[in-house]
Every structure is written in structure tokens, then in C-alpha cells.
Amino acid sequence: MRALLARFPRLAESLPRAGLPLRETPVEEWQVGSATLLIKRDDLDAPLLGGNKARALELLLANADPRRAVLTVGATGSTHALAVASHGRALGLRTEVITWPQETHAVADATAARMRELSHLTAARSVVGALLRAAWRRAVHRAHWIPAGGSTPLGALGHVDAGLELAQQLAREGRAMPDRIVLPLGSGGTTAGLLLGLAIAGARTQVVGVRVVPRLVANRGHVLRLARRTRALLASLSGESLPPLDTTRLVIEHRAYGGAYGRETADARHAAALLRAAGGPPLDGTYSAKAFGVALARAQHAPDERVLFWLTFDGRWLAAPSDPTTSPGTR
């Protein structure tokens, strides 16, 4: 939250935060095949378990009562649910996750196995069933509720901070802002927050959300509504007038989806393999590999553009031994 607090000092008192050890993440330049592109290493934003969800959880877990469970929902291989379980446990909170089925693959299976070590899991047969169970738990047991993906106006403020962080660090390093930022689009919190953060920073960067979930969830209208609600919340908390959103800066890329949530594609696997061959970090086939494929293609076809891929997936824990007494990513 350093970038957001530096821009809006009043938030230091009006915006409660959980004690997550978040840190500024580097921007690296990578040569992948014939293309050169930037990567914002948001997989490294927390030593415990990095990735985009940690930024939202710093705010969403701030007022959690340790006497009550933290409750969320997600697909069986949800990295959001894993982040809730991991960071909640590190803060001394009990966590519960209600899941629904998805097409599976190695990373999803590993994620589900690790969640079973860290949280109490309940399996529902569908998204609707999971949400109904969650509503009952919230009403009867007054659980601390975190919606799927953590994509609320409060959670999206964590990604406003990320957008301001990027602008500040590039200016500090004497580097220009990218022409395009490419990232996976799921529940929309990261995309909406970045769109607002870049508007506040005065950047002209285009934000390309690569849809990886059904269109009913990930669409332009949803992202813009969330961005506007986040803007209204920030204006209220900061007491400041904010610049308007430039909606022309948002582009939704639908072609990488693959037809079902959790379904890997040949293009995504190929893109992930190219990054690994270049010495880069691992990607997951559900989200980050699909978005990286789009970013890589753009960097190849428009070499004069500065393309930045926003890495939202932390794969470090996949190589670490499983230990129920510790959390993913711990070293």
C-alpha cells in the first residue's frame, strides 16, 4: 500500500490493513524467442504466497475476527481460495472454502491438495450450490465473507496501489510506461484496479484483460462497473476528487479462453514453455499462460510497442515440499 498511501495520505487512518508483508515487485525485461517484453513480477509481492490475490487480501482480511471463520468460494483449483487459506492461516484465522468442480490439470490438482492441508473444504456440485451454502454459513455462523476472487471495490484498491506502484517505480528508474499491459481477466478486480490506478497516475497505457472465465463473469461492463465503484470508494475514503476513467483504455481479449474454465489450451502450453525455456517463471494453464500467450504474440507482431505482461500467478510453492504446518511459498 505504499504507493497508494503516498498519493493519498489520509488513507493511513481511513483504510484498515492486515499485517501482510507485501513488497514492491520488480519489472523485468525478457527476451522470449524473437520478442522482447516486460514482466511485472507480481508473483513476488509476498514471501508467503505471492500473486495478485495478496494485494486484495491485505484489505479484505483487515477486520477479520479470529473468533469467526473466514469464508470464501472458488473452483476446486482456485488460487484465490488458496491465497485466502494461506494468508488467513498466517494471521491466525480459521478459513473455510466451499468449492465447485472445474476441468482439472496438474496445477489445479496441486492447488486443491494444498488447500485441504490449510483450510476446511466443502465440495458443492455447482457454482449456485456453493453460493447457497456460503449464504447459509454467513447467515447462521456470521463468517467473515470474502467473495470469489476477492473482487470487491475494497479489494480492488490493492490493485489501484499496484498501478500507482508501477508508474512510480518506472519514473524512479527513468523508464517509460508501457503502451499495453496484458493480464488474465477472471473476476475483474485486478483489471479494474489497474485501470483506475493508471488513470490516477495520468498514464495512457492500454489495459488488455485476457478472458479466462465465462463471458457472464468476465466482460467489459462488469470491469467498468467495478472500476467506477472502486473510484467512488477511494474518493470517499481519501476526500479527494479523482480523474475520470478513460474507458477507451480497456480492451477485453476473448480468443484465448478455450471454451471452459480451467481448460488448458495448446497455445497457452506453448507460451508457458517458451517462457520457461528463456529461464522465466512457471505459469498456470488456467490463467497466466493464456494471458502470456496474448502478450507474447503482441510483442512479436508489434516490436515497436512496449508490452508488459502482468504475472499474477506465484508458482514457487509448486516446487516446495508439502508440509501441513507451513504455508505455500514459505522459504
Short mmCIF file of C-alpha atoms in Angstrom, two decimals:
data_model
loop_
_atom_site.label_atom_id
_atom_site.label_comp_id
_atom_site.label_asym_id
_atom_site.label_seq_id
_atom_site.Cartn_x
_atom_site.Cartn_y
_atom_site.Cartn_z
CA MET A 1 0.00 0.00 0.00
CA ARG A 2 3.00 2.32 -0.05
CA ALA A 3 2.20 3.85 -3.43
CA LEU A 4 -1.48 4.37 -2.60
CA LEU A 5 -0.71 5.88 0.82
CA ALA A 6 1.93 8.15 -0.66
CA ARG A 7 -0.62 9.51 -3.14
CA PHE A 8 -3.50 9.64 -0.63
CA PRO A 9 -2.02 10.16 2.88
CA ARG A 10 -5.47 10.32 4.51
CA LEU A 11 -5.89 6.60 3.80
CA ALA A 12 -3.35 5.79 6.52
CA GLU A 13 -6.17 6.37 9.03
CA SER A 14 -9.28 5.59 6.99
CA LEU A 15 -8.19 2.30 5.37
CA PRO A 16 -7.55 -0.63 7.76
CA ARG A 17 -4.96 -3.15 6.58
CA ALA A 18 -3.98 -6.65 7.65
CA GLY A 19 -0.36 -7.30 8.55
CA LEU A 20 0.69 -8.96 5.30
CA PRO A 21 4.36 -8.41 4.39
CA LEU A 22 3.76 -7.13 0.88
CA ARG A 23 6.56 -5.56 -1.10
CA GLU A 24 7.14 -3.71 -4.35
CA THR A 25 7.61 -6.14 -7.23
CA PRO A 26 10.23 -5.73 -9.96
CA VAL A 27 9.68 -5.03 -13.62
CA GLU A 28 11.94 -7.29 -15.66
CA GLU A 29 12.78 -7.24 -19.35
CA TRP A 30 12.74 -10.65 -21.03
CA GLN A 31 13.78 -11.88 -24.42
CA VAL A 32 11.48 -14.76 -25.38
CA GLY A 33 12.27 -16.09 -28.81
CA SER A 34 12.27 -13.14 -31.18
CA ALA A 35 10.22 -10.91 -28.85
CA THR A 36 11.22 -8.53 -26.09
CA LEU A 37 8.68 -7.71 -23.43
CA LEU A 38 8.41 -6.53 -19.84
CA ILE A 39 7.06 -8.64 -17.00
CA LYS A 40 5.70 -7.19 -13.78
CA ARG A 41 6.66 -9.88 -11.27
CA ASP A 42 3.61 -9.64 -9.04
CA ASP A 43 4.16 -13.30 -8.25
CA LEU A 44 6.84 -11.99 -5.85
CA ASP A 45 4.72 -9.50 -3.88
CA ALA A 46 4.67 -11.62 -0.71
CA PRO A 47 7.18 -14.15 0.65
CA LEU A 48 4.35 -16.37 1.92
CA LEU A 49 2.35 -16.71 -1.31
CA GLY A 50 2.57 -14.03 -3.94
CA GLY A 51 0.30 -13.19 -6.82
CA ASN A 52 -2.47 -10.69 -7.36
CA LYS A 53 -4.74 -12.02 -4.60
CA ALA A 54 -2.35 -11.00 -1.82
CA ARG A 55 -2.82 -7.31 -2.66
CA ALA A 56 -6.59 -7.57 -2.21
CA LEU A 57 -6.37 -9.72 0.91
CA GLU A 58 -4.30 -7.09 2.72
CA LEU A 59 -7.55 -5.11 2.81
CA LEU A 60 -10.17 -7.87 2.83
CA LEU A 61 -8.66 -9.60 5.89
CA ALA A 62 -8.07 -6.39 7.84
CA ASN A 63 -11.09 -6.60 10.13
CA ALA A 64 -11.41 -10.38 10.40
CA ASP A 65 -12.38 -11.55 13.89
CA PRO A 66 -10.23 -14.54 14.92
CA ARG A 67 -13.25 -15.98 16.77
CA ARG A 68 -15.03 -16.46 13.43
CA ALA A 69 -14.05 -18.33 10.32
CA VAL A 70 -13.03 -16.60 7.13
CA LEU A 71 -15.22 -17.94 4.34
CA THR A 72 -14.75 -17.86 0.59
CA VAL A 73 -15.74 -19.84 -2.50
CA GLY A 74 -13.97 -20.92 -5.66
CA ALA A 75 -13.34 -23.70 -8.13
CA THR A 76 -11.50 -26.77 -6.88
CA GLY A 77 -8.18 -25.39 -8.11
CA SER A 78 -8.82 -21.75 -7.20
CA THR A 79 -5.62 -19.81 -6.48
CA HIS A 80 -7.79 -17.16 -4.83
CA ALA A 81 -9.08 -19.73 -2.34
CA LEU A 82 -5.53 -20.96 -1.76
CA ALA A 83 -4.41 -17.40 -1.05
CA VAL A 84 -7.23 -16.91 1.45
CA ALA A 85 -6.32 -20.17 3.18
CA SER A 86 -2.61 -19.37 3.23
CA HIS A 87 -2.71 -15.76 4.37
CA GLY A 88 -5.64 -16.33 6.69
CA ARG A 89 -3.76 -19.11 8.45
CA ALA A 90 -0.63 -16.93 8.73
CA LEU A 91 -2.76 -14.31 10.51
CA GLY A 92 -4.12 -16.90 12.94
CA LEU A 93 -7.54 -17.15 11.30
CA ARG A 94 -9.62 -20.24 10.60
CA THR A 95 -10.58 -20.48 6.95
CA GLU A 96 -13.33 -22.34 5.15
CA VAL A 97 -13.63 -22.81 1.40
CA ILE A 98 -16.68 -24.04 -0.49
CA THR A 99 -15.68 -25.32 -3.92
CA TRP A 100 -17.33 -26.28 -7.17
CA PRO A 101 -15.98 -28.63 -9.89
CA GLN A 102 -13.77 -27.48 -12.75
CA GLU A 103 -11.82 -29.10 -15.55
CA THR A 104 -8.66 -30.24 -13.86
CA HIS A 105 -4.95 -30.26 -14.63
CA ALA A 106 -1.73 -30.69 -12.67
CA VAL A 107 -1.63 -27.21 -11.12
CA ALA A 108 -5.32 -27.32 -10.19
CA ASP A 109 -4.86 -30.73 -8.56
CA ALA A 110 -1.85 -29.49 -6.59
CA THR A 111 -3.75 -26.38 -5.52
CA ALA A 112 -6.69 -28.45 -4.28
CA ALA A 113 -4.37 -30.75 -2.34
CA ARG A 114 -2.63 -27.83 -0.65
CA MET A 115 -5.95 -26.20 0.25
CA ARG A 116 -7.01 -29.38 2.04
CA GLU A 117 -3.92 -29.01 4.23
CA LEU A 118 -4.61 -25.40 5.14
CA SER A 119 -8.37 -24.96 5.26
CA HIS A 120 -11.68 -26.69 5.89
CA LEU A 121 -13.12 -27.58 2.47
CA THR A 122 -16.71 -28.32 1.50
CA ALA A 123 -17.46 -29.56 -2.01
CA ALA A 124 -20.61 -28.33 -3.76
CA ARG A 125 -21.92 -29.65 -7.05
CA SER A 126 -22.14 -26.28 -8.81
CA VAL A 127 -21.42 -22.58 -8.51
CA VAL A 128 -25.01 -21.94 -7.42
CA GLY A 129 -24.78 -24.68 -4.80
CA ALA A 130 -21.55 -23.22 -3.44
CA LEU A 131 -23.04 -19.75 -3.18
CA LEU A 132 -26.15 -21.05 -1.44
CA ARG A 133 -24.04 -22.93 1.11
CA ALA A 134 -21.95 -19.82 1.64
CA ALA A 135 -25.03 -17.67 2.20
CA TRP A 136 -26.23 -20.11 4.85
CA ARG A 137 -22.83 -20.10 6.58
CA ARG A 138 -22.76 -16.32 6.58
CA ALA A 139 -26.27 -16.01 7.99
CA VAL A 140 -26.03 -18.70 10.66
CA HIS A 141 -22.37 -18.56 11.70
CA ARG A 142 -21.59 -14.94 10.80
CA ALA A 143 -18.45 -15.94 8.94
CA HIS A 144 -16.10 -13.24 7.61
CA TRP A 145 -17.06 -13.28 3.94
CA ILE A 146 -14.66 -12.81 1.02
CA PRO A 147 -16.38 -13.13 -2.38
CA ALA A 148 -14.96 -15.27 -5.19
CA GLY A 149 -11.75 -13.74 -6.48
CA GLY A 150 -11.79 -11.06 -3.79
CA SER A 151 -13.08 -8.69 -6.46
CA THR A 152 -14.88 -6.03 -4.47
CA PRO A 153 -14.24 -2.27 -4.53
CA LEU A 154 -12.25 -2.64 -1.31
CA GLY A 155 -10.15 -5.49 -2.70
CA ALA A 156 -9.61 -3.65 -5.98
CA LEU A 157 -7.94 -0.81 -4.07
CA GLY A 158 -4.99 -3.18 -3.68
CA HIS A 159 -4.63 -3.12 -7.45
CA VAL A 160 -5.03 0.64 -7.64
CA ASP A 161 -1.94 0.61 -5.44
CA ALA A 162 -0.27 -1.74 -7.93
CA GLY A 163 -0.96 0.61 -10.85
CA LEU A 164 0.46 3.57 -8.93
CA GLU A 165 3.42 1.43 -7.87
CA LEU A 166 4.24 0.65 -11.49
CA ALA A 167 4.10 4.31 -12.53
CA GLN A 168 6.23 5.41 -9.59
CA GLN A 169 8.91 2.75 -9.99
CA LEU A 170 9.31 3.26 -13.73
CA ALA A 171 9.59 7.02 -13.22
CA ARG A 172 12.15 6.45 -10.49
CA GLU A 173 14.17 4.20 -12.81
CA GLY A 174 13.91 6.61 -15.73
CA ARG A 175 11.87 4.21 -17.84
CA ALA A 176 8.76 4.94 -19.92
CA MET A 177 5.37 3.49 -19.15
CA PRO A 178 4.34 0.53 -21.33
CA ASP A 179 1.97 1.01 -24.23
CA ARG A 180 -0.02 -2.07 -23.18
CA ILE A 181 -0.43 -4.10 -20.02
CA VAL A 182 -1.70 -7.63 -20.65
CA LEU A 183 -3.12 -9.70 -17.79
CA PRO A 184 -5.64 -12.51 -17.24
CA LEU A 185 -9.24 -11.43 -16.67
CA GLY A 186 -11.22 -13.52 -14.22
CA SER A 187 -13.40 -11.89 -11.57
CA GLY A 188 -12.08 -8.49 -12.64
CA GLY A 189 -10.57 -6.96 -9.50
CA THR A 190 -7.03 -6.70 -10.80
CA THR A 191 -8.07 -5.28 -14.17
CA ALA A 192 -10.47 -2.74 -12.65
CA GLY A 193 -7.94 -1.63 -10.05
CA LEU A 194 -5.13 -1.22 -12.59
CA LEU A 195 -7.39 0.77 -14.90
CA LEU A 196 -8.15 3.21 -12.07
CA GLY A 197 -4.58 3.32 -10.74
CA LEU A 198 -3.21 4.17 -14.19
CA ALA A 199 -5.85 6.87 -14.65
CA ILE A 200 -4.81 8.47 -11.35
CA ALA A 201 -1.17 8.26 -12.44
CA GLY A 202 -2.02 10.02 -15.71
CA ALA A 203 -0.79 7.10 -17.79
CA ARG A 204 -2.02 6.49 -21.33
CA THR A 205 -1.38 2.76 -21.12
CA GLN A 206 -3.93 0.36 -22.57
CA VAL A 207 -5.10 -2.43 -20.24
CA VAL A 208 -5.78 -5.72 -22.05
CA GLY A 209 -7.76 -8.21 -19.99
CA VAL A 210 -7.47 -11.72 -21.44
CA ARG A 211 -10.70 -13.50 -20.57
CA VAL A 212 -10.14 -16.86 -18.86
CA VAL A 213 -13.63 -17.44 -17.38
CA PRO A 214 -17.13 -17.43 -18.90
CA ARG A 215 -18.24 -14.18 -20.52
CA LEU A 216 -21.08 -13.89 -18.00
CA VAL A 217 -18.45 -13.20 -15.33
CA ALA A 218 -15.68 -11.50 -17.31
CA ASN A 219 -16.97 -8.75 -19.55
CA ARG A 220 -16.41 -5.09 -20.20
CA GLY A 221 -19.49 -3.90 -18.35
CA HIS A 222 -18.56 -5.80 -15.19
CA VAL A 223 -14.99 -4.46 -15.15
CA LEU A 224 -16.07 -0.86 -15.70
CA ARG A 225 -18.78 -1.05 -13.02
CA LEU A 226 -16.25 -2.41 -10.55
CA ALA A 227 -13.73 0.28 -11.51
CA ARG A 228 -16.33 3.01 -11.01
CA ARG A 229 -17.40 1.64 -7.64
CA THR A 230 -13.75 1.44 -6.62
CA ARG A 231 -13.25 5.04 -7.72
CA ALA A 232 -16.25 6.14 -5.62
CA LEU A 233 -14.91 4.29 -2.57
CA LEU A 234 -11.44 5.81 -2.96
CA ALA A 235 -12.88 9.31 -3.37
CA SER A 236 -14.93 8.83 -0.20
CA LEU A 237 -12.02 7.48 1.86
CA SER A 238 -9.47 10.00 0.61
CA GLY A 239 -11.68 13.08 0.48
CA GLU A 240 -10.17 13.93 -2.90
CA SER A 241 -11.54 14.44 -6.38
CA LEU A 242 -10.28 11.77 -8.76
CA PRO A 243 -9.73 11.90 -12.51
CA PRO A 244 -12.35 10.19 -14.67
CA LEU A 245 -11.79 6.73 -16.04
CA ASP A 246 -10.77 6.57 -19.68
CA THR A 247 -12.90 3.62 -20.73
CA THR A 248 -11.24 3.53 -24.16
CA ARG A 249 -8.11 2.25 -22.41
CA LEU A 250 -9.80 -1.07 -21.55
CA VAL A 251 -9.68 -3.91 -24.09
CA ILE A 252 -11.12 -7.39 -23.47
CA GLU A 253 -9.46 -10.23 -25.40
CA HIS A 254 -11.80 -13.23 -25.69
CA ARG A 255 -9.97 -15.57 -28.06
CA ALA A 256 -7.67 -17.27 -25.54
CA TYR A 257 -10.45 -18.61 -23.28
CA GLY A 258 -10.55 -22.21 -24.52
CA GLY A 259 -14.26 -22.87 -24.02
CA ALA A 260 -14.36 -23.75 -20.32
CA TYR A 261 -12.92 -22.54 -17.05
CA GLY A 262 -9.79 -24.47 -16.15
CA ARG A 263 -9.30 -25.82 -19.68
CA GLU A 264 -5.71 -25.60 -20.82
CA THR A 265 -5.04 -24.83 -24.48
CA ALA A 266 -2.21 -25.81 -26.78
CA ASP A 267 -1.35 -22.13 -27.36
CA ALA A 268 -1.13 -21.50 -23.61
CA ARG A 269 1.08 -24.54 -23.02
CA HIS A 270 3.35 -23.44 -25.86
CA ALA A 271 3.65 -19.90 -24.49
CA ALA A 272 4.43 -21.15 -20.99
CA ALA A 273 7.09 -23.49 -22.39
CA LEU A 274 8.74 -20.64 -24.30
CA LEU A 275 8.99 -18.53 -21.14
CA ARG A 276 10.45 -21.44 -19.16
CA ALA A 277 12.97 -22.11 -21.94
CA ALA A 278 14.06 -18.47 -21.66
CA GLY A 279 14.68 -19.01 -17.93
CA GLY A 280 11.43 -17.43 -16.79
CA PRO A 281 8.99 -18.38 -14.03
CA PRO A 282 6.32 -21.10 -14.33
CA LEU A 283 2.82 -20.19 -15.46
CA ASP A 284 -0.50 -21.90 -14.81
CA GLY A 285 -2.58 -23.05 -17.74
CA THR A 286 -5.86 -21.68 -16.40
CA TYR A 287 -4.93 -18.01 -16.13
CA SER A 288 -1.40 -16.73 -16.63
CA ALA A 289 -0.27 -18.87 -19.59
CA LYS A 290 -3.24 -17.77 -21.68
CA ALA A 291 -2.57 -14.11 -20.98
CA PHE A 292 1.16 -14.51 -21.59
CA GLY A 293 0.42 -16.05 -24.97
CA VAL A 294 -1.52 -12.91 -25.94
CA ALA A 295 1.24 -10.63 -24.62
CA LEU A 296 3.93 -12.58 -26.45
CA ALA A 297 2.02 -12.50 -29.73
CA ARG A 298 1.58 -8.74 -29.43
CA ALA A 299 5.28 -8.23 -28.68
CA GLN A 300 6.17 -10.35 -31.73
CA HIS A 301 3.80 -8.60 -34.13
CA ALA A 302 4.35 -5.02 -32.87
CA PRO A 303 8.02 -4.87 -31.86
CA ASP A 304 7.93 -1.06 -31.53
CA GLU A 305 5.35 -1.25 -28.74
CA ARG A 306 6.31 -1.62 -25.09
CA VAL A 307 4.25 -4.61 -23.94
CA LEU A 308 4.13 -5.52 -20.26
CA PHE A 309 2.78 -8.87 -19.05
CA TRP A 310 1.37 -8.71 -15.51
CA LEU A 311 2.24 -12.01 -13.81
CA THR A 312 -0.49 -12.81 -11.29
CA PHE A 313 0.46 -16.44 -10.52
CA ASP A 314 3.05 -17.49 -7.94
CA GLY A 315 4.39 -20.92 -8.85
CA ARG A 316 7.22 -21.05 -6.30
CA TRP A 317 5.30 -23.25 -3.91
CA LEU A 318 4.80 -25.96 -6.52
CA ALA A 319 8.49 -26.87 -6.22
CA ALA A 320 8.46 -26.77 -2.41
CA PRO A 321 7.77 -29.90 -0.31
CA SER A 322 4.27 -30.17 1.07
CA ASP A 323 4.08 -29.55 4.81
CA PRO A 324 0.75 -29.06 6.57
CA THR A 325 2.45 -26.97 9.30
CA THR A 326 3.60 -24.30 6.85
CA SER A 327 2.02 -22.24 4.10
CA PRO A 328 2.77 -22.17 0.38
CA GLY A 329 5.76 -20.14 -0.68
CA THR A 330 7.43 -20.18 2.72
CA ARG A 331 11.20 -20.45 2.41
#
